[in-house]
Coordinates of N, CA and C in Angstrom, one line a residue:
M1 N 0.8 -1.2 0.0 CA 0.0 0.0 0.0 C 0.9 1.2 0.0
I2 N 0.4 2.2 -0.7 CA 1.2 3.5 -0.7 C 0.9 4.4 0.4
R3 N 1.8 5.3 0.7 CA 1.6 6.4 1.6 C 1.0 7.6 0.9
I4 N 0.0 8.2 1.5 CA -0.4 9.5 0.9 C 0.3 10.6 1.8
D5 N 1.4 11.0 1.3 CA 2.2 12.0 2.0 C 2.9 12.9 0.9
S6 N 3.9 13.6 1.3 CA 4.6 14.6 0.3 C 5.2 13.9 -0.8
T7 N 5.5 12.6 -0.8 CA 6.0 11.9 -1.9 C 4.9 11.6 -3.0
Y8 N 3.7 11.7 -2.5 CA 2.5 11.5 -3.5 C 2.0 12.8 -4.0
S9 N 1.8 13.8 -3.1 CA 1.1 15.0 -3.5 C 1.5 16.1 -2.5
N10 N 1.3 17.3 -2.9 CA 1.4 18.5 -1.9 C 0.1 18.6 -1.1
Y11 N -0.9 17.9 -1.5 CA -2.2 18.0 -0.9 C -2.6 16.6 -0.2
F12 N -2.5 16.6 1.1 CA -2.7 15.4 1.9 C -3.0 15.8 3.3
D13 N -3.4 14.8 4.1 CA -3.7 15.1 5.6 C -3.0 13.9 6.3
N14 N -2.0 14.3 7.2 CA -1.3 13.3 8.0 C -1.6 13.5 9.5
T15 N -2.7 14.1 9.8 CA -3.0 14.4 11.2 C -4.1 13.5 11.7
D16 N -4.7 12.7 10.9 CA -5.8 11.8 11.3 C -5.3 10.5 11.8
P17 N -5.4 10.2 13.1 CA -4.9 8.9 13.7 C -5.5 7.7 13.0
G18 N -6.7 7.8 12.4 CA -7.3 6.7 11.7 C -6.6 6.4 10.4
Y19 N -5.7 7.3 9.9 CA -5.0 7.1 8.7 C -3.5 7.4 8.9
P20 N -2.8 6.6 9.6 CA -1.4 6.9 10.0 C -0.5 7.0 8.8
A21 N -0.8 6.5 7.6 CA 0.0 6.6 6.4 C -0.5 7.8 5.5
G22 N -1.4 8.6 6.1 CA -1.9 9.8 5.4 C -3.2 9.5 4.7
K23 N -4.0 10.6 4.4 CA -5.3 10.4 3.8 C -5.5 11.5 2.8
A24 N -6.4 11.3 1.8 CA -6.7 12.3 0.8 C -7.5 13.4 1.4
I25 N -7.5 14.6 0.7 CA -8.3 15.7 1.1 C -9.0 16.2 -0.2
D26 N -10.2 16.8 0.0 CA -11.0 17.4 -1.1 C -10.4 18.7 -1.5
A27 N -10.6 19.0 -2.8 CA -10.2 20.4 -3.2 C -11.2 21.4 -2.6
S28 N -10.8 22.6 -2.5 CA -11.6 23.6 -1.8 C -12.9 24.0 -2.7
T29 N -12.8 23.8 -4.0 CA -14.0 24.0 -4.8 C -14.2 22.9 -5.8
D30 N -15.3 22.8 -6.5 CA -15.5 21.7 -7.5 C -14.5 21.8 -8.6
E31 N -14.1 22.9 -8.9 CA -13.1 23.1 -10.0 C -11.7 23.2 -9.5
G32 N -11.5 23.2 -8.2 CA -10.2 23.4 -7.7 C -9.2 22.3 -7.9
I33 N -7.9 22.6 -7.8 CA -6.9 21.6 -8.0 C -6.0 21.5 -6.7
D34 N -6.6 22.0 -5.6 CA -5.8 22.0 -4.3 C -6.2 20.8 -3.4
G35 N -6.7 19.7 -4.0 CA -7.0 18.5 -3.3 C -6.1 17.4 -3.7
T36 N -6.2 16.3 -3.0 CA -5.3 15.1 -3.4 C -5.8 14.6 -4.8
P37 N -4.8 14.5 -5.7 CA -5.2 14.0 -7.1 C -5.2 12.5 -7.1
Y38 N -6.1 12.0 -8.0 CA -6.1 10.5 -8.2 C -4.9 10.3 -9.2
R39 N -3.9 9.6 -8.8 CA -2.8 9.4 -9.7 C -2.6 7.9 -9.9
E40 N -1.7 7.6 -10.9 CA -1.5 6.2 -11.3 C -1.0 5.4 -10.1
K41 N -0.2 5.9 -9.2 CA 0.3 5.2 -8.1 C -0.8 4.8 -7.1
W42 N -1.8 5.8 -6.9 CA -2.9 5.5 -6.0 C -3.8 4.4 -6.7
M43 N -4.1 4.6 -7.9 CA -5.0 3.7 -8.6 C -4.4 2.3 -8.7
N44 N -3.2 2.2 -9.0 CA -2.5 0.9 -9.0 C -2.5 0.2 -7.6
D45 N -2.4 1.0 -6.6 CA -2.4 0.5 -5.2 C -3.8 -0.2 -5.0
I46 N -4.9 0.5 -5.3 CA -6.2 -0.1 -5.2 C -6.4 -1.3 -6.0
I47 N -6.0 -1.2 -7.3 CA -6.2 -2.3 -8.2 C -5.3 -3.5 -7.8
G48 N -4.1 -3.3 -7.4 CA -3.2 -4.3 -7.0 C -3.7 -5.0 -5.7
A49 N -4.3 -4.3 -4.8 CA -4.8 -4.9 -3.6 C -6.0 -5.8 -3.9
R50 N -6.8 -5.4 -4.8 CA -8.0 -6.2 -5.1 C -7.6 -7.4 -5.9
Q51 N -6.6 -7.3 -6.8 CA -6.2 -8.5 -7.6 C -5.4 -9.4 -6.7
A52 N -4.6 -8.9 -5.7 CA -3.9 -9.8 -4.8 C -4.9 -10.6 -3.9
L53 N -6.0 -10.0 -3.5 CA -7.0 -10.7 -2.8 C -7.6 -11.9 -3.6
W54 N -7.9 -11.6 -4.9 CA -8.5 -12.6 -5.8 C -7.5 -13.7 -6.0
V55 N -6.3 -13.4 -6.3 CA -5.3 -14.5 -6.6 C -5.0 -15.3 -5.3
A56 N -4.9 -14.7 -4.1 CA -4.8 -15.4 -2.9 C -5.9 -16.4 -2.7
A57 N -7.1 -16.0 -3.0 CA -8.3 -16.8 -2.8 C -8.4 -17.9 -3.8
F58 N -8.2 -17.6 -5.1 CA -8.5 -18.6 -6.2 C -7.3 -19.0 -7.0
G59 N -6.1 -18.5 -6.8 CA -4.9 -19.0 -7.4 C -4.5 -18.2 -8.7
D60 N -5.4 -17.7 -9.4 CA -5.1 -16.8 -10.6 C -6.3 -15.9 -10.9
I61 N -6.2 -15.1 -11.9 CA -7.3 -14.1 -12.2 C -8.4 -14.7 -13.0
T62 N -8.4 -16.0 -13.3 CA -9.5 -16.6 -14.0 C -10.7 -16.5 -13.1
G63 N -11.8 -16.2 -13.6 CA -13.1 -16.1 -12.9 C -13.5 -14.7 -12.4
I64 N -12.6 -13.7 -12.6 CA -13.0 -12.4 -12.3 C -14.1 -12.0 -13.2
S65 N -15.2 -11.4 -12.6 CA -16.4 -11.2 -13.4 C -16.3 -10.2 -14.5
G66 N -15.4 -9.2 -14.4 CA -15.3 -8.2 -15.4 C -16.3 -7.0 -15.2
N67 N -17.1 -7.1 -14.2 CA -18.1 -6.1 -13.9 C -17.7 -5.4 -12.6
P68 N -18.2 -4.1 -12.5 CA -17.9 -3.4 -11.3 C -18.6 -4.1 -10.1
D69 N -17.9 -4.1 -8.9 CA -18.5 -4.7 -7.7 C -19.7 -3.9 -7.3
K70 N -20.7 -4.6 -6.8 CA -21.9 -3.9 -6.2 C -22.5 -4.9 -5.2
V71 N -23.4 -4.4 -4.4 CA -24.1 -5.2 -3.4 C -24.7 -6.4 -4.1
G72 N -24.4 -7.6 -3.6 CA -25.0 -8.8 -4.2 C -24.2 -9.4 -5.2
D73 N -23.2 -8.7 -5.7 CA -22.3 -9.2 -6.8 C -20.9 -8.5 -6.7
S74 N -20.1 -9.0 -5.8 CA -18.8 -8.4 -5.5 C -17.7 -9.4 -5.6
D75 N -16.8 -9.2 -6.5 CA -15.6 -10.1 -6.6 C -14.7 -10.0 -5.4
V76 N -14.6 -8.8 -4.8 CA -13.8 -8.6 -3.6 C -14.4 -9.4 -2.4
L77 N -15.7 -9.4 -2.3 CA -16.4 -10.1 -1.2 C -16.2 -11.6 -1.4
K78 N -16.4 -12.1 -2.7 CA -16.2 -13.5 -3.0 C -14.8 -14.0 -2.6
A79 N -13.8 -13.1 -2.9 CA -12.4 -13.5 -2.6 C -12.2 -13.6 -1.0
I80 N -12.7 -12.6 -0.3 CA -12.6 -12.6 1.1 C -13.3 -13.8 1.7
L81 N -14.5 -14.1 1.3 CA -15.2 -15.3 1.8 C -14.5 -16.6 1.5
Q82 N -13.9 -16.7 0.3 CA -13.1 -17.8 -0.1 C -11.9 -18.0 0.8
L83 N -11.2 -16.9 1.1 CA -10.0 -17.0 2.0 C -10.4 -17.4 3.4
I84 N -11.6 -16.9 3.9 CA -12.1 -17.4 5.2 C -12.4 -18.8 5.2
E85 N -13.1 -19.3 4.1 CA -13.4 -20.7 4.0 C -12.1 -21.6 4.0
K86 N -11.1 -21.2 3.2 CA -9.9 -21.9 3.2 C -9.3 -22.0 4.6
K87 N -9.3 -20.9 5.3 CA -8.7 -20.9 6.6 C -9.5 -21.9 7.5
L88 N -10.8 -21.8 7.5 CA -11.6 -22.6 8.3 C -11.5 -24.1 8.0
L89 N -11.4 -24.4 6.7 CA -11.3 -25.8 6.3 C -10.0 -26.4 6.8
G90 N -9.0 -25.6 7.0 CA -7.8 -26.2 7.6 C -8.0 -26.5 9.1
C91 N -9.0 -26.0 9.7 CA -9.2 -26.3 11.1 C -10.2 -27.4 11.3
F92 N -11.2 -27.6 10.4 CA -12.3 -28.6 10.6 C -12.0 -29.8 9.8
L93 N -12.2 -31.0 10.4 CA -12.0 -32.2 9.7 C -13.2 -33.1 10.0
Q94 N -13.5 -34.1 9.1 CA -14.5 -35.1 9.5 C -13.9 -36.4 9.1
V95 N -13.9 -37.4 10.0 CA -13.4 -38.7 9.8 C -14.5 -39.7 10.0
E96 N -14.4 -40.8 9.3 CA -15.4 -41.9 9.5 C -14.7 -43.1 10.0
T97 N -15.3 -43.7 11.0 CA -14.6 -44.9 11.6 C -15.7 -45.8 12.2
D98 N -15.4 -47.0 12.4 CA -16.3 -47.9 13.1 C -15.7 -48.4 14.4
E99 N -14.5 -47.8 14.8 CA -13.8 -48.2 16.0 C -14.1 -47.3 17.1
A100 N -14.1 -47.8 18.3 CA -14.4 -47.0 19.5 C -13.1 -46.2 20.0
E101 N -11.9 -46.7 19.6 CA -10.7 -46.1 19.9 C -9.8 -45.9 18.7
P102 N -10.2 -45.1 17.7 CA -9.5 -45.0 16.5 C -8.2 -44.1 16.7
L103 N -7.2 -44.4 15.9 CA -6.0 -43.6 15.8 C -6.0 -43.0 14.4
I104 N -6.0 -41.6 14.3 CA -6.0 -40.9 13.1 C -4.6 -40.4 12.8
P105 N -3.8 -41.0 11.9 CA -2.4 -40.5 11.6 C -2.4 -39.0 11.2
W106 N -1.2 -38.4 11.4 CA -1.0 -37.0 11.1 C -1.3 -36.7 9.6
G107 N -0.9 -37.7 8.8 CA -1.0 -37.5 7.3 C -2.5 -37.4 7.0
S108 N -3.4 -38.1 7.6 CA -4.8 -38.0 7.4 C -5.4 -36.7 7.9
L109 N -4.7 -36.0 8.8 CA -5.1 -34.8 9.3 C -4.5 -33.6 8.6
N110 N -3.7 -33.9 7.5 CA -3.1 -32.9 6.7 C -2.1 -32.0 7.6
R111 N -1.5 -32.6 8.5 CA -0.6 -31.9 9.4 C 0.7 -32.7 9.6
T112 N 1.7 -32.1 10.2 CA 2.9 -32.7 10.6 C 3.0 -32.5 12.1
Y113 N 3.3 -33.5 12.8 CA 3.4 -33.4 14.3 C 4.6 -32.6 14.7
N114 N 4.5 -31.8 15.7 CA 5.6 -31.0 16.2 C 5.5 -31.1 17.8
S115 N 6.4 -31.7 18.4 CA 6.4 -31.9 19.8 C 6.5 -30.6 20.6
N116 N 6.9 -29.6 20.0 CA 7.0 -28.3 20.7 C 5.7 -27.5 20.7
I117 N 4.7 -28.0 20.1 CA 3.4 -27.3 20.0 C 2.3 -28.1 20.8
T118 N 1.5 -27.3 21.5 CA 0.4 -27.8 22.2 C -0.8 -27.8 21.3
Y119 N -1.5 -28.9 21.1 CA -2.6 -29.0 20.2 C -3.9 -29.0 21.0
L120 N -4.9 -28.2 20.6 CA -6.2 -28.2 21.2 C -7.1 -29.0 20.3
V121 N -7.8 -30.0 20.8 CA -8.6 -30.8 19.9 C -10.0 -30.9 20.5
Y122 N -11.0 -30.7 19.6 CA -12.4 -30.8 20.0 C -13.0 -31.8 19.0
A123 N -13.6 -32.9 19.5 CA -14.2 -33.9 18.7 C -15.6 -34.2 19.1
V124 N -16.6 -34.3 18.2 CA -18.0 -34.6 18.5 C -18.5 -35.5 17.4
M125 N -19.5 -36.3 17.7 CA -20.1 -37.2 16.7 C -20.9 -36.3 15.8
A126 N -20.9 -36.6 14.5 CA -21.5 -35.8 13.5 C -23.0 -36.1 13.3
D127 N -23.5 -37.2 13.8 CA -24.9 -37.6 13.7 C -25.5 -37.8 15.0
D128 N -26.8 -38.0 15.0 CA -27.5 -38.3 16.3 C -27.2 -39.7 16.7
T129 N -26.6 -39.7 17.9 CA -26.0 -41.0 18.4 C -26.6 -41.4 19.8
G130 N -27.5 -40.7 20.3 CA -28.0 -41.1 21.6 C -27.2 -40.6 22.7
D131 N -26.8 -41.5 23.6 CA -26.1 -41.1 24.9 C -24.6 -41.2 24.7
V132 N -24.0 -40.5 23.8 CA -22.5 -40.5 23.6 C -21.9 -39.5 24.6
L133 N -20.9 -40.0 25.3 CA -20.2 -39.1 26.2 C -19.2 -38.2 25.4
P134 N -18.7 -37.1 26.0 CA -17.7 -36.3 25.3 C -16.5 -37.2 24.9
I135 N -16.1 -37.0 23.7 CA -15.0 -37.8 23.1 C -13.7 -37.4 23.7
R136 N -13.0 -38.4 24.3 CA -11.6 -38.1 24.8 C -10.6 -38.1 23.7
T137 N -9.7 -37.2 23.8 CA -8.6 -37.0 22.7 C -7.3 -37.0 23.4
R138 N -6.3 -37.5 22.6 CA -4.9 -37.5 23.0 C -4.0 -37.4 21.7
V139 N -3.0 -36.6 21.8 CA -2.2 -36.4 20.7 C -0.7 -36.9 21.0
D140 N -0.1 -37.6 20.0 CA 1.3 -37.9 20.1 C 1.8 -38.0 18.7
S141 N 3.1 -38.5 18.6 CA 3.7 -38.5 17.3 C 3.1 -39.4 16.3
S142 N 2.3 -40.4 16.8 CA 1.6 -41.3 15.8 C 0.3 -40.7 15.3
G143 N -0.2 -39.7 15.9 CA -1.5 -39.2 15.4 C -2.4 -38.7 16.6
L144 N -3.7 -38.7 16.2 CA -4.7 -38.3 17.1 C -5.4 -39.5 17.6
H145 N -5.4 -39.7 18.9 CA -6.1 -40.9 19.5 C -7.5 -40.4 20.0
L146 N -8.5 -41.1 19.7 CA -9.9 -40.8 20.2 C -10.4 -42.0 21.0
V147 N -11.2 -41.7 22.0 CA -11.9 -42.7 22.8 C -13.3 -42.3 22.8
I148 N -14.2 -43.1 22.2 CA -15.6 -42.8 22.0 C -16.4 -43.7 22.9
R149 N -17.1 -43.2 23.9 CA -17.8 -44.0 24.8 C -19.3 -43.6 24.8
E150 N -20.1 -44.5 25.2 CA -21.6 -44.2 25.3 C -22.1 -44.8 26.6
I151 N -23.3 -44.4 26.9 CA -24.0 -45.0 28.1 C -25.1 -45.9 27.5
K152 N -25.0 -47.1 27.8 CA -25.9 -48.1 27.3 C -26.4 -49.0 28.5
D153 N -27.7 -49.0 28.7 CA -28.3 -49.7 29.8 C -27.6 -49.3 31.2
G154 N -27.4 -48.0 31.3 CA -26.9 -47.4 32.5 C -25.4 -47.6 32.8
K155 N -24.7 -48.2 31.8 CA -23.3 -48.4 31.9 C -22.5 -47.7 30.9
V156 N -21.3 -47.2 31.3 CA -20.4 -46.6 30.3 C -19.6 -47.6 29.6
Q157 N -19.6 -47.6 28.3 CA -18.8 -48.6 27.5 C -18.3 -47.9 26.2
N158 N -17.3 -48.6 25.6 CA -16.9 -48.1 24.3 C -18.0 -48.2 23.3
I159 N -18.1 -47.3 22.4 CA -19.2 -47.3 21.5 C -19.2 -48.4 20.5
V160 N -20.3 -49.0 20.2 CA -20.4 -50.0 19.1 C -21.7 -49.8 18.4
R161 N -21.6 -49.5 17.1 CA -22.8 -49.3 16.3 C -23.0 -50.5 15.4
Q162 N -24.2 -51.1 15.5 CA -24.5 -52.2 14.7 C -25.7 -51.9 13.8
P163 N -25.8 -52.6 12.7 CA -26.9 -52.3 11.7 C -28.2 -52.4 12.4
K164 N -29.1 -51.4 12.1 CA -30.5 -51.5 12.5 C -31.3 -52.0 11.4
W165 N -32.4 -52.7 11.8 CA -33.3 -53.3 10.8 C -33.8 -52.2 9.8
G166 N -33.5 -52.4 8.5 CA -34.0 -51.5 7.5 C -33.1 -50.4 7.2
S167 N -31.9 -50.3 7.9 CA -31.0 -49.2 7.6 C -30.1 -49.4 6.5
F168 N -29.9 -50.7 6.1 CA -29.0 -51.0 4.9 C -29.8 -51.9 4.0
K169 N -29.3 -52.0 2.8 CA -29.9 -52.9 1.8 C -29.5 -54.4 2.2
F170 N -30.3 -55.3 1.8 CA -30.1 -56.7 2.2 C -28.7 -57.1 1.7
G171 N -27.9 -57.7 2.6 CA -26.6 -58.2 2.2 C -25.5 -57.2 2.4
E172 N -25.8 -55.9 2.6 CA -24.7 -54.9 2.7 C -24.0 -55.1 4.0
K173 N -24.7 -55.4 5.1 CA -24.0 -55.6 6.4 C -24.5 -56.9 7.0
K174 N -23.6 -57.4 7.9 CA -24.0 -58.6 8.6 C -24.4 -58.2 10.1
W175 N -25.3 -59.0 10.7 CA -25.6 -58.7 12.1 C -24.4 -58.9 12.9
G176 N -24.2 -57.9 13.8 CA -23.0 -57.9 14.7 C -21.8 -57.2 14.1
E177 N -21.9 -56.8 12.8 CA -20.8 -56.1 12.2 C -20.9 -54.6 12.6
A178 N -19.8 -54.0 12.8 CA -19.8 -52.6 13.2 C -20.2 -51.7 12.0
V179 N -20.9 -50.6 12.3 CA -21.4 -49.7 11.4 C -20.5 -48.4 11.5
P180 N -20.0 -47.8 10.4 CA -19.2 -46.6 10.6 C -20.0 -45.4 11.0
F181 N -19.4 -44.5 11.7 CA -20.0 -43.3 12.1 C -19.0 -42.1 11.9
K182 N -19.5 -40.9 11.7 CA -18.7 -39.8 11.4 C -18.4 -39.0 12.7
I183 N -17.2 -38.4 12.7 CA -16.8 -37.6 13.8 C -16.2 -36.3 13.3
N184 N -16.8 -35.2 13.8 CA -16.3 -33.8 13.4 C -15.2 -33.5 14.4
I185 N -14.0 -33.0 13.8 CA -12.9 -32.7 14.6 C -12.4 -31.3 14.3
I186 N -12.0 -30.5 15.3 CA -11.4 -29.2 15.2 C -10.0 -29.3 15.9
I187 N -9.0 -29.0 15.1 CA -7.6 -29.0 15.7 C -7.0 -27.6 15.6
K188 N -6.6 -27.1 16.7 CA -5.9 -25.8 16.7 C -4.6 -25.9 17.4
E189 N -3.6 -25.1 17.0 CA -2.3 -25.1 17.7 C -2.4 -24.0 18.7
A190 N -2.0 -24.3 20.0 CA -2.1 -23.3 21.1 C -0.7 -22.6 21.2

């Protein structure tokens, strides 16, 4: 970003704390030339910032609409939302397992383990599961360890999901076979 100061124009305001790099000022009359001019440097700063946002969000300038931004159709807003989504997707994961104590390797989490970092992990079942207790988590060099327990007949036990009558096509599952379930996971570095 450029500074609006004496290197840009003789007409600028550097007294506003909201604009520590200077701000533009209006000319004293509609026809006056004693205000901050719109110059190539200023215009390229605005254009460059907008294009940088788009490229950071989508990788290249393909897909730019070619129309001026407006409420309801803004390339800048699309780029900002895409960047937010990219950032959030790096935090949220969903895994499917039929085990009560699965180990999810770091590669499956799109991360590399670092013993110098404290990891904060929040894991919950993705579907309606009845009396599932909070999922216990533990992190080590092999990956993320989960312990999924439920209350069944008044007792705490490791979770076991078995096929329910009519929930699968005939022959897809055998009675007593575990049914996979989904777990939503958020991992943050503290």
